[in-house]
């Protein structure tokens, strides 16, 4: 069904393998940035399941592997929130570094756990079917379109990058501008935070925000306009009994239906998957292909 097949599964599984190497290297060396490690962890599972899905449902929308789909559809929902949450944690950590605050480790772990696992109970409130099978791409979650969905689920994908951009990023730049030489000396003298590694972490945070924030905003606006033009005003919440009326069913969609929906629907379909793949490759290039990383792989 996917005209680019098998490019997506090859890229996804290759990137997942590289991220696994990076995570293994961090465990062996016991040296890692919490935000980058968490981001790599969630990207690994997302890309691995994307690659498997693209192979199993390459030319069909058959309902199969239902237990696997139950797990993967929830996992994809969690990773969609975990990625901006990790970027938020990265920018918080960078800010704490430049202002020399410490003791934030436990708080960061609690924040990431809260953001990612909050999605599961919230999604069940809006889950209109057990999961959806998309021809060419496999199983995904099936949330009802409602105002409550935008508040409980979609808002995290926009609000967290916005806080990073509007609150922490300007402060980091301002501190660098005012105390550039002092910070350079501090980073060079700090054995756990080298200047080179510091800027690599900044690059990852900026890239993820650039990939997620603009697309998240446009996707939200287009989804609202498309629904209101085709059906009418979006209900805030149709009601528990209406949403879960056919919850046990599994919905299946053909790739031609996505094509018929227009160019934006195709972009909306491909961009999240390829943006995760690009982000994963960049993370490995910055943190998994360094000289010390290559030495660890050889050992």
PDB file of C-alpha atoms in Angstrom:
ATOM      1  CA  UNK A   1       0.000   0.000   0.000  1.00  0.00           C
ATOM      2  CA  UNK A   2       2.789   2.432   0.911  1.00  0.00           C
ATOM      3  CA  UNK A   3       4.510   3.570  -2.334  1.00  0.00           C
ATOM      4  CA  UNK A   4       7.806   4.096  -0.465  1.00  0.00           C
ATOM      5  CA  UNK A   5       7.843   0.514   0.914  1.00  0.00           C
ATOM      6  CA  UNK A   6      10.220  -0.934   2.133  1.00  0.00           C
ATOM      7  CA  UNK A   7      12.033   2.331   2.895  1.00  0.00           C
ATOM      8  CA  UNK A   8      10.114   3.074   6.114  1.00  0.00           C
ATOM      9  CA  UNK A   9      10.581  -0.324   7.841  1.00  0.00           C
ATOM     10  CA  UNK A  10      14.257  -0.487   6.840  1.00  0.00           C
ATOM     11  CA  UNK A  11      14.931   3.023   8.154  1.00  0.00           C
ATOM     12  CA  UNK A  12      12.883   2.479  11.330  1.00  0.00           C
ATOM     13  CA  UNK A  13      14.452  -0.857  12.303  1.00  0.00           C
ATOM     14  CA  UNK A  14      17.968   0.375  11.428  1.00  0.00           C
ATOM     15  CA  UNK A  15      17.479   3.472  13.567  1.00  0.00           C
ATOM     16  CA  UNK A  16      16.034   1.390  16.424  1.00  0.00           C
ATOM     17  CA  UNK A  17      19.121  -0.850  16.289  1.00  0.00           C
ATOM     18  CA  UNK A  18      21.439   2.161  16.483  1.00  0.00           C
ATOM     19  CA  UNK A  19      19.516   3.587  19.425  1.00  0.00           C
ATOM     20  CA  UNK A  20      19.765   0.221  21.173  1.00  0.00           C
ATOM     21  CA  UNK A  21      23.557   0.416  20.750  1.00  0.00           C
ATOM     22  CA  UNK A  22      23.531   3.920  22.207  1.00  0.00           C
ATOM     23  CA  UNK A  23      21.453   2.835  25.211  1.00  0.00           C
ATOM     24  CA  UNK A  24      23.717  -0.180  25.782  1.00  0.00           C
ATOM     25  CA  UNK A  25      26.765   2.091  25.615  1.00  0.00           C
ATOM     26  CA  UNK A  26      25.284   4.413  28.229  1.00  0.00           C
ATOM     27  CA  UNK A  27      24.572   1.473  30.546  1.00  0.00           C
ATOM     28  CA  UNK A  28      28.117   0.119  30.155  1.00  0.00           C
ATOM     29  CA  UNK A  29      29.813   3.484  30.685  1.00  0.00           C
ATOM     30  CA  UNK A  30      27.269   4.634  33.308  1.00  0.00           C
ATOM     31  CA  UNK A  31      27.481   8.082  31.759  1.00  0.00           C
ATOM     32  CA  UNK A  32      24.387   9.611  30.231  1.00  0.00           C
ATOM     33  CA  UNK A  33      22.124  12.637  30.055  1.00  0.00           C
ATOM     34  CA  UNK A  34      18.770  11.718  31.583  1.00  0.00           C
ATOM     35  CA  UNK A  35      16.620  13.570  29.040  1.00  0.00           C
ATOM     36  CA  UNK A  36      18.516  12.263  26.005  1.00  0.00           C
ATOM     37  CA  UNK A  37      18.514   8.705  27.392  1.00  0.00           C
ATOM     38  CA  UNK A  38      14.760   8.771  28.037  1.00  0.00           C
ATOM     39  CA  UNK A  39      14.165  10.218  24.572  1.00  0.00           C
ATOM     40  CA  UNK A  40      16.315   7.481  23.015  1.00  0.00           C
ATOM     41  CA  UNK A  41      14.470   4.819  25.023  1.00  0.00           C
ATOM     42  CA  UNK A  42      11.016   5.882  23.836  1.00  0.00           C
ATOM     43  CA  UNK A  43      12.202   6.423  20.246  1.00  0.00           C
ATOM     44  CA  UNK A  44      13.680   2.904  20.224  1.00  0.00           C
ATOM     45  CA  UNK A  45      10.329   1.303  21.050  1.00  0.00           C
ATOM     46  CA  UNK A  46       8.390   3.584  18.725  1.00  0.00           C
ATOM     47  CA  UNK A  47      10.661   2.929  15.736  1.00  0.00           C
ATOM     48  CA  UNK A  48      10.895  -0.808  16.399  1.00  0.00           C
ATOM     49  CA  UNK A  49       7.105  -1.187  16.429  1.00  0.00           C
ATOM     50  CA  UNK A  50       6.719   1.120  13.407  1.00  0.00           C
ATOM     51  CA  UNK A  51       9.079  -1.105  11.437  1.00  0.00           C
ATOM     52  CA  UNK A  52       7.283  -4.303  12.499  1.00  0.00           C
ATOM     53  CA  UNK A  53       3.883  -2.790  11.697  1.00  0.00           C
ATOM     54  CA  UNK A  54       4.994  -1.663   8.248  1.00  0.00           C
ATOM     55  CA  UNK A  55       6.116  -5.222   7.411  1.00  0.00           C
ATOM     56  CA  UNK A  56       3.164  -7.165   8.876  1.00  0.00           C
ATOM     57  CA  UNK A  57       0.500  -4.882   7.349  1.00  0.00           C
ATOM     58  CA  UNK A  58       2.415  -3.857   4.211  1.00  0.00           C
ATOM     59  CA  UNK A  59      -0.359  -4.923   1.820  1.00  0.00           C
ATOM     60  CA  UNK A  60      -3.385  -5.539   4.019  1.00  0.00           C
ATOM     61  CA  UNK A  61      -5.590  -4.194   6.811  1.00  0.00           C
ATOM     62  CA  UNK A  62      -6.430  -7.585   8.297  1.00  0.00           C
ATOM     63  CA  UNK A  63      -7.166  -7.830  11.999  1.00  0.00           C
ATOM     64  CA  UNK A  64      -4.404  -9.986  13.497  1.00  0.00           C
ATOM     65  CA  UNK A  65      -2.022 -10.033  16.463  1.00  0.00           C
ATOM     66  CA  UNK A  66      -4.688  -8.400  18.619  1.00  0.00           C
ATOM     67  CA  UNK A  67      -2.736  -8.580  21.893  1.00  0.00           C
ATOM     68  CA  UNK A  68       0.293  -7.077  20.154  1.00  0.00           C
ATOM     69  CA  UNK A  69      -1.894  -4.280  18.761  1.00  0.00           C
ATOM     70  CA  UNK A  70      -3.411  -3.591  22.178  1.00  0.00           C
ATOM     71  CA  UNK A  71       0.105  -3.004  23.512  1.00  0.00           C
ATOM     72  CA  UNK A  72       1.510  -1.135  20.513  1.00  0.00           C
ATOM     73  CA  UNK A  73      -1.446   1.226  20.119  1.00  0.00           C
ATOM     74  CA  UNK A  74      -1.003   2.326  23.752  1.00  0.00           C
ATOM     75  CA  UNK A  75       2.774   2.485  23.344  1.00  0.00           C
ATOM     76  CA  UNK A  76       2.455   4.819  20.367  1.00  0.00           C
ATOM     77  CA  UNK A  77       0.202   7.109  22.362  1.00  0.00           C
ATOM     78  CA  UNK A  78       2.706   7.185  25.219  1.00  0.00           C
ATOM     79  CA  UNK A  79       5.657   7.907  22.919  1.00  0.00           C
ATOM     80  CA  UNK A  80       3.789  10.747  21.199  1.00  0.00           C
ATOM     81  CA  UNK A  81       3.685  12.524  24.577  1.00  0.00           C
ATOM     82  CA  UNK A  82       6.997  11.182  25.870  1.00  0.00           C
ATOM     83  CA  UNK A  83       9.004  12.858  23.087  1.00  0.00           C
ATOM     84  CA  UNK A  84       7.954  16.458  23.848  1.00  0.00           C
ATOM     85  CA  UNK A  85       8.117  15.622  27.569  1.00  0.00           C
ATOM     86  CA  UNK A  86      11.744  14.511  27.186  1.00  0.00           C
ATOM     87  CA  UNK A  87      12.610  17.653  25.236  1.00  0.00           C
ATOM     88  CA  UNK A  88      11.010  19.674  28.019  1.00  0.00           C
ATOM     89  CA  UNK A  89      13.157  17.822  30.571  1.00  0.00           C
ATOM     90  CA  UNK A  90      16.268  18.445  28.441  1.00  0.00           C
ATOM     91  CA  UNK A  91      15.667  22.195  28.296  1.00  0.00           C
ATOM     92  CA  UNK A  92      14.952  22.274  32.059  1.00  0.00           C
ATOM     93  CA  UNK A  93      18.199  20.425  32.705  1.00  0.00           C
ATOM     94  CA  UNK A  94      20.123  22.785  30.426  1.00  0.00           C
ATOM     95  CA  UNK A  95      18.684  25.766  32.258  1.00  0.00           C
ATOM     96  CA  UNK A  96      19.540  24.251  35.639  1.00  0.00           C
ATOM     97  CA  UNK A  97      23.078  23.651  34.373  1.00  0.00           C
ATOM     98  CA  UNK A  98      23.675  27.201  33.213  1.00  0.00           C
ATOM     99  CA  UNK A  99      22.290  28.677  36.441  1.00  0.00           C
ATOM    100  CA  UNK A 100      24.175  25.991  38.412  1.00  0.00           C
ATOM    101  CA  UNK A 101      21.204  24.474  40.164  1.00  0.00           C
ATOM    102  CA  UNK A 102      21.487  20.881  41.369  1.00  0.00           C
ATOM    103  CA  UNK A 103      19.309  18.207  42.943  1.00  0.00           C
ATOM    104  CA  UNK A 104      16.843  18.064  40.045  1.00  0.00           C
ATOM    105  CA  UNK A 105      17.324  14.384  39.083  1.00  0.00           C
ATOM    106  CA  UNK A 106      14.378  12.937  41.022  1.00  0.00           C
ATOM    107  CA  UNK A 107      12.123  15.769  39.936  1.00  0.00           C
ATOM    108  CA  UNK A 108      12.956  15.152  36.265  1.00  0.00           C
ATOM    109  CA  UNK A 109      12.228  11.439  36.571  1.00  0.00           C
ATOM    110  CA  UNK A 110       8.891  12.152  38.264  1.00  0.00           C
ATOM    111  CA  UNK A 111       7.937  14.705  35.611  1.00  0.00           C
ATOM    112  CA  UNK A 112       8.698  12.341  32.738  1.00  0.00           C
ATOM    113  CA  UNK A 113       6.813   9.484  34.412  1.00  0.00           C
ATOM    114  CA  UNK A 114       3.829  11.761  35.053  1.00  0.00           C
ATOM    115  CA  UNK A 115       3.628  13.147  31.512  1.00  0.00           C
ATOM    116  CA  UNK A 116       3.981   9.806  29.724  1.00  0.00           C
ATOM    117  CA  UNK A 117       1.812   7.576  31.915  1.00  0.00           C
ATOM    118  CA  UNK A 118      -0.936  10.155  32.346  1.00  0.00           C
ATOM    119  CA  UNK A 119      -1.854   9.542  28.698  1.00  0.00           C
ATOM    120  CA  UNK A 120      -3.103   5.979  29.234  1.00  0.00           C
ATOM    121  CA  UNK A 121      -6.023   6.621  31.628  1.00  0.00           C
ATOM    122  CA  UNK A 122      -6.906   9.822  29.776  1.00  0.00           C
ATOM    123  CA  UNK A 123      -6.967   8.017  26.426  1.00  0.00           C
ATOM    124  CA  UNK A 124      -9.364   5.364  27.745  1.00  0.00           C
ATOM    125  CA  UNK A 125     -11.918   8.099  28.451  1.00  0.00           C
ATOM    126  CA  UNK A 126     -11.878   8.927  24.720  1.00  0.00           C
ATOM    127  CA  UNK A 127     -11.195   5.495  23.207  1.00  0.00           C
ATOM    128  CA  UNK A 128     -13.946   4.779  20.658  1.00  0.00           C
ATOM    129  CA  UNK A 129     -12.559   1.397  19.542  1.00  0.00           C
ATOM    130  CA  UNK A 130     -10.064  -1.178  20.710  1.00  0.00           C
ATOM    131  CA  UNK A 131      -7.563  -0.009  18.069  1.00  0.00           C
ATOM    132  CA  UNK A 132      -7.328   0.900  14.379  1.00  0.00           C
ATOM    133  CA  UNK A 133      -5.572  -1.074  11.639  1.00  0.00           C
ATOM    134  CA  UNK A 134      -4.172   1.142   8.875  1.00  0.00           C
ATOM    135  CA  UNK A 135      -3.210  -0.612   5.657  1.00  0.00           C
ATOM    136  CA  UNK A 136       0.529  -0.236   5.149  1.00  0.00           C
ATOM    137  CA  UNK A 137       1.194   1.062   8.663  1.00  0.00           C
ATOM    138  CA  UNK A 138      -0.429  -1.315  11.145  1.00  0.00           C
ATOM    139  CA  UNK A 139      -2.239  -0.694  14.403  1.00  0.00           C
ATOM    140  CA  UNK A 140      -2.725   2.605  16.172  1.00  0.00           C
ATOM    141  CA  UNK A 141      -4.950   4.086  18.873  1.00  0.00           C
ATOM    142  CA  UNK A 142      -8.532   5.166  18.185  1.00  0.00           C
ATOM    143  CA  UNK A 143      -9.490   8.271  20.135  1.00  0.00           C
ATOM    144  CA  UNK A 144     -12.811   9.982  19.508  1.00  0.00           C
ATOM    145  CA  UNK A 145     -12.562  13.492  18.062  1.00  0.00           C
ATOM    146  CA  UNK A 146     -13.783  15.782  20.818  1.00  0.00           C
ATOM    147  CA  UNK A 147     -12.800  18.953  22.571  1.00  0.00           C
ATOM    148  CA  UNK A 148     -11.788  16.889  25.584  1.00  0.00           C
ATOM    149  CA  UNK A 149      -9.267  14.993  23.442  1.00  0.00           C
ATOM    150  CA  UNK A 150      -7.549  18.244  22.473  1.00  0.00           C
ATOM    151  CA  UNK A 151      -7.432  19.281  26.125  1.00  0.00           C
ATOM    152  CA  UNK A 152      -6.277  15.974  27.645  1.00  0.00           C
ATOM    153  CA  UNK A 153      -4.119  14.461  24.879  1.00  0.00           C
ATOM    154  CA  UNK A 154      -3.190  16.864  22.094  1.00  0.00           C
ATOM    155  CA  UNK A 155      -2.427  19.795  24.397  1.00  0.00           C
ATOM    156  CA  UNK A 156       0.673  18.068  25.852  1.00  0.00           C
ATOM    157  CA  UNK A 157       2.260  17.853  22.412  1.00  0.00           C
ATOM    158  CA  UNK A 158       1.961  21.612  22.038  1.00  0.00           C
ATOM    159  CA  UNK A 159       2.160  23.033  25.558  1.00  0.00           C
ATOM    160  CA  UNK A 160       5.422  21.325  26.580  1.00  0.00           C
ATOM    161  CA  UNK A 161       7.411  22.513  23.499  1.00  0.00           C
ATOM    162  CA  UNK A 162       5.845  25.968  23.921  1.00  0.00           C
ATOM    163  CA  UNK A 163       7.040  26.173  27.526  1.00  0.00           C
ATOM    164  CA  UNK A 164      10.506  25.115  26.392  1.00  0.00           C
ATOM    165  CA  UNK A 165      10.567  27.766  23.659  1.00  0.00           C
ATOM    166  CA  UNK A 166       8.966  30.623  25.596  1.00  0.00           C
ATOM    167  CA  UNK A 167      10.292  30.038  29.125  1.00  0.00           C
ATOM    168  CA  UNK A 168      13.552  28.076  29.242  1.00  0.00           C
ATOM    169  CA  UNK A 169      15.166  28.744  25.846  1.00  0.00           C
ATOM    170  CA  UNK A 170      15.219  32.568  26.226  1.00  0.00           C
ATOM    171  CA  UNK A 171      16.668  32.227  29.738  1.00  0.00           C
ATOM    172  CA  UNK A 172      19.424  29.902  28.523  1.00  0.00           C
ATOM    173  CA  UNK A 173      20.326  32.314  25.717  1.00  0.00           C
ATOM    174  CA  UNK A 174      20.217  35.294  28.103  1.00  0.00           C
ATOM    175  CA  UNK A 175      22.502  33.615  30.642  1.00  0.00           C
ATOM    176  CA  UNK A 176      24.920  32.651  27.874  1.00  0.00           C
ATOM    177  CA  UNK A 177      24.925  36.209  26.584  1.00  0.00           C
ATOM    178  CA  UNK A 178      25.561  37.748  29.997  1.00  0.00           C
ATOM    179  CA  UNK A 179      27.994  35.200  31.418  1.00  0.00           C
ATOM    180  CA  UNK A 180      29.533  33.583  28.354  1.00  0.00           C
ATOM    181  CA  UNK A 181      33.156  33.399  29.535  1.00  0.00           C
ATOM    182  CA  UNK A 182      32.209  32.358  33.062  1.00  0.00           C
ATOM    183  CA  UNK A 183      29.962  29.568  31.780  1.00  0.00           C
ATOM    184  CA  UNK A 184      32.609  28.335  29.365  1.00  0.00           C
ATOM    185  CA  UNK A 185      35.086  28.051  32.230  1.00  0.00           C
ATOM    186  CA  UNK A 186      32.489  26.271  34.368  1.00  0.00           C
ATOM    187  CA  UNK A 187      31.639  23.743  31.648  1.00  0.00           C
ATOM    188  CA  UNK A 188      35.289  23.066  30.874  1.00  0.00           C
ATOM    189  CA  UNK A 189      36.060  22.531  34.543  1.00  0.00           C
ATOM    190  CA  UNK A 190      33.038  20.265  35.091  1.00  0.00           C
ATOM    191  CA  UNK A 191      34.042  16.689  34.318  1.00  0.00           C
ATOM    192  CA  UNK A 192      30.445  15.459  33.888  1.00  0.00           C
ATOM    193  CA  UNK A 193      29.317  18.248  31.520  1.00  0.00           C
ATOM    194  CA  UNK A 194      31.777  18.993  28.720  1.00  0.00           C
ATOM    195  CA  UNK A 195      31.243  22.003  26.462  1.00  0.00           C
ATOM    196  CA  UNK A 196      30.980  19.777  23.384  1.00  0.00           C
ATOM    197  CA  UNK A 197      28.390  17.502  25.005  1.00  0.00           C
ATOM    198  CA  UNK A 198      26.461  20.503  26.298  1.00  0.00           C
ATOM    199  CA  UNK A 199      25.984  21.898  22.780  1.00  0.00           C
ATOM    200  CA  UNK A 200      25.066  18.467  21.413  1.00  0.00           C
ATOM    201  CA  UNK A 201      22.266  18.264  23.985  1.00  0.00           C
ATOM    202  CA  UNK A 202      21.096  21.745  22.952  1.00  0.00           C
ATOM    203  CA  UNK A 203      21.028  20.597  19.306  1.00  0.00           C
ATOM    204  CA  UNK A 204      18.812  17.600  20.168  1.00  0.00           C
ATOM    205  CA  UNK A 205      16.392  19.720  22.199  1.00  0.00           C
ATOM    206  CA  UNK A 206      16.122  22.317  19.425  1.00  0.00           C
ATOM    207  CA  UNK A 207      15.622  19.706  16.692  1.00  0.00           C
ATOM    208  CA  UNK A 208      12.837  17.904  18.527  1.00  0.00           C
ATOM    209  CA  UNK A 209      11.049  21.178  19.260  1.00  0.00           C
ATOM    210  CA  UNK A 210      11.414  22.286  15.619  1.00  0.00           C
ATOM    211  CA  UNK A 211       9.980  18.964  14.425  1.00  0.00           C
ATOM    212  CA  UNK A 212       7.118  18.700  16.925  1.00  0.00           C
ATOM    213  CA  UNK A 213       5.842  22.192  17.734  1.00  0.00           C
ATOM    214  CA  UNK A 214       5.001  23.707  14.303  1.00  0.00           C
ATOM    215  CA  UNK A 215       3.547  20.456  12.997  1.00  0.00           C
ATOM    216  CA  UNK A 216       1.556  19.912  16.176  1.00  0.00           C
ATOM    217  CA  UNK A 217       0.001  23.372  15.921  1.00  0.00           C
ATOM    218  CA  UNK A 218      -0.843  23.029  12.219  1.00  0.00           C
ATOM    219  CA  UNK A 219      -2.177  19.491  12.700  1.00  0.00           C
ATOM    220  CA  UNK A 220      -4.457  20.636  15.523  1.00  0.00           C
ATOM    221  CA  UNK A 221      -5.826  23.555  13.489  1.00  0.00           C
ATOM    222  CA  UNK A 222      -6.376  21.468  10.355  1.00  0.00           C
ATOM    223  CA  UNK A 223      -8.077  18.679  12.339  1.00  0.00           C
ATOM    224  CA  UNK A 224     -10.495  21.140  13.903  1.00  0.00           C
ATOM    225  CA  UNK A 225     -11.272  22.851  10.578  1.00  0.00           C
ATOM    226  CA  UNK A 226     -11.705  19.542   8.727  1.00  0.00           C
ATOM    227  CA  UNK A 227     -14.111  18.207  11.348  1.00  0.00           C
ATOM    228  CA  UNK A 228     -16.159  21.377  11.629  1.00  0.00           C
ATOM    229  CA  UNK A 229     -16.460  21.743   7.840  1.00  0.00           C
ATOM    230  CA  UNK A 230     -17.411  18.103   7.280  1.00  0.00           C
ATOM    231  CA  UNK A 231     -19.558  17.257  10.317  1.00  0.00           C
ATOM    232  CA  UNK A 232     -20.190  20.362  12.355  1.00  0.00           C
ATOM    233  CA  UNK A 233     -19.137  21.788  15.706  1.00  0.00           C
ATOM    234  CA  UNK A 234     -16.835  19.516  17.691  1.00  0.00           C
ATOM    235  CA  UNK A 235     -18.552  18.233  20.861  1.00  0.00           C
ATOM    236  CA  UNK A 236     -16.594  18.710  24.054  1.00  0.00           C
ATOM    237  CA  UNK A 237     -17.384  15.136  25.105  1.00  0.00           C
ATOM    238  CA  UNK A 238     -20.119  12.984  23.516  1.00  0.00           C
ATOM    239  CA  UNK A 239     -20.535  10.941  26.706  1.00  0.00           C
ATOM    240  CA  UNK A 240     -19.068   7.737  28.127  1.00  0.00           C
ATOM    241  CA  UNK A 241     -21.799   5.441  26.732  1.00  0.00           C
ATOM    242  CA  UNK A 242     -21.615   6.928  23.229  1.00  0.00           C
ATOM    243  CA  UNK A 243     -17.817   6.872  23.024  1.00  0.00           C
ATOM    244  CA  UNK A 244     -17.554   3.283  24.307  1.00  0.00           C
ATOM    245  CA  UNK A 245     -20.596   1.958  22.472  1.00  0.00           C
ATOM    246  CA  UNK A 246     -18.484  -0.056  20.009  1.00  0.00           C
ATOM    247  CA  UNK A 247     -15.290  -0.187  22.042  1.00  0.00           C
ATOM    248  CA  UNK A 248     -14.695  -3.915  21.454  1.00  0.00           C
ATOM    249  CA  UNK A 249     -14.650  -3.428  17.670  1.00  0.00           C
ATOM    250  CA  UNK A 250     -11.463  -3.054  15.643  1.00  0.00           C
ATOM    251  CA  UNK A 251     -11.551  -0.433  12.887  1.00  0.00           C
ATOM    252  CA  UNK A 252      -9.703  -0.987   9.594  1.00  0.00           C
ATOM    253  CA  UNK A 253      -8.810   1.629   6.978  1.00  0.00           C
ATOM    254  CA  UNK A 254      -7.357   1.247   3.494  1.00  0.00           C
ATOM    255  CA  UNK A 255      -4.508   3.373   2.199  1.00  0.00           C
ATOM    256  CA  UNK A 256      -6.729   4.627  -0.650  1.00  0.00           C
ATOM    257  CA  UNK A 257      -8.965   6.258   1.955  1.00  0.00           C
ATOM    258  CA  UNK A 258      -5.989   8.234   3.252  1.00  0.00           C
ATOM    259  CA  UNK A 259      -5.101   9.290  -0.306  1.00  0.00           C
ATOM    260  CA  UNK A 260      -8.684  10.315  -0.978  1.00  0.00           C
ATOM    261  CA  UNK A 261      -8.656  12.580   2.093  1.00  0.00           C
ATOM    262  CA  UNK A 262      -6.129  14.893   0.428  1.00  0.00           C
ATOM    263  CA  UNK A 263      -2.506  15.967   0.564  1.00  0.00           C
ATOM    264  CA  UNK A 264      -2.591  17.183   4.143  1.00  0.00           C
ATOM    265  CA  UNK A 265      -3.872  13.832   5.376  1.00  0.00           C
ATOM    266  CA  UNK A 266      -0.933  12.120   3.655  1.00  0.00           C
ATOM    267  CA  UNK A 267       1.507  14.580   5.221  1.00  0.00           C
ATOM    268  CA  UNK A 268      -0.189  14.110   8.572  1.00  0.00           C
ATOM    269  CA  UNK A 269       0.283  10.371   8.145  1.00  0.00           C
ATOM    270  CA  UNK A 270       3.933  10.298   7.102  1.00  0.00           C
ATOM    271  CA  UNK A 271       5.464  13.211   8.996  1.00  0.00           C
ATOM    272  CA  UNK A 272       5.250  11.841  12.590  1.00  0.00           C
ATOM    273  CA  UNK A 273       6.829   8.552  11.529  1.00  0.00           C
ATOM    274  CA  UNK A 274       9.644  10.043   9.496  1.00  0.00           C
ATOM    275  CA  UNK A 275      10.298  12.837  12.007  1.00  0.00           C
ATOM    276  CA  UNK A 276      10.903  10.197  14.695  1.00  0.00           C
ATOM    277  CA  UNK A 277      13.269   8.338  12.363  1.00  0.00           C
ATOM    278  CA  UNK A 278      15.201  11.529  11.532  1.00  0.00           C
ATOM    279  CA  UNK A 279      15.398  12.460  15.214  1.00  0.00           C
ATOM    280  CA  UNK A 280      16.679   8.986  16.096  1.00  0.00           C
ATOM    281  CA  UNK A 281      19.433   9.104  13.462  1.00  0.00           C
ATOM    282  CA  UNK A 282      20.500  12.584  14.639  1.00  0.00           C
ATOM    283  CA  UNK A 283      20.663  11.430  18.271  1.00  0.00           C
ATOM    284  CA  UNK A 284      22.895   8.522  17.285  1.00  0.00           C
ATOM    285  CA  UNK A 285      25.085  10.754  15.102  1.00  0.00           C
ATOM    286  CA  UNK A 286      25.609  13.199  17.981  1.00  0.00           C
ATOM    287  CA  UNK A 287      25.964  10.753  20.888  1.00  0.00           C
ATOM    288  CA  UNK A 288      26.481   7.290  19.438  1.00  0.00           C
ATOM    289  CA  UNK A 289      29.133   7.966  16.812  1.00  0.00           C
ATOM    290  CA  UNK A 290      31.657   9.817  18.978  1.00  0.00           C
ATOM    291  CA  UNK A 291      35.165   8.526  19.518  1.00  0.00           C
ATOM    292  CA  UNK A 292      34.426   7.293  23.045  1.00  0.00           C
ATOM    293  CA  UNK A 293      31.262   5.563  21.834  1.00  0.00           C
ATOM    294  CA  UNK A 294      33.118   3.747  19.049  1.00  0.00           C
ATOM    295  CA  UNK A 295      35.749   2.630  21.557  1.00  0.00           C
ATOM    296  CA  UNK A 296      32.989   1.235  23.795  1.00  0.00           C
ATOM    297  CA  UNK A 297      31.452  -0.698  20.882  1.00  0.00           C
ATOM    298  CA  UNK A 298      34.819  -2.290  20.051  1.00  0.00           C
ATOM    299  CA  UNK A 299      35.340  -3.315  23.675  1.00  0.00           C
TER     300      UNK A 299
END
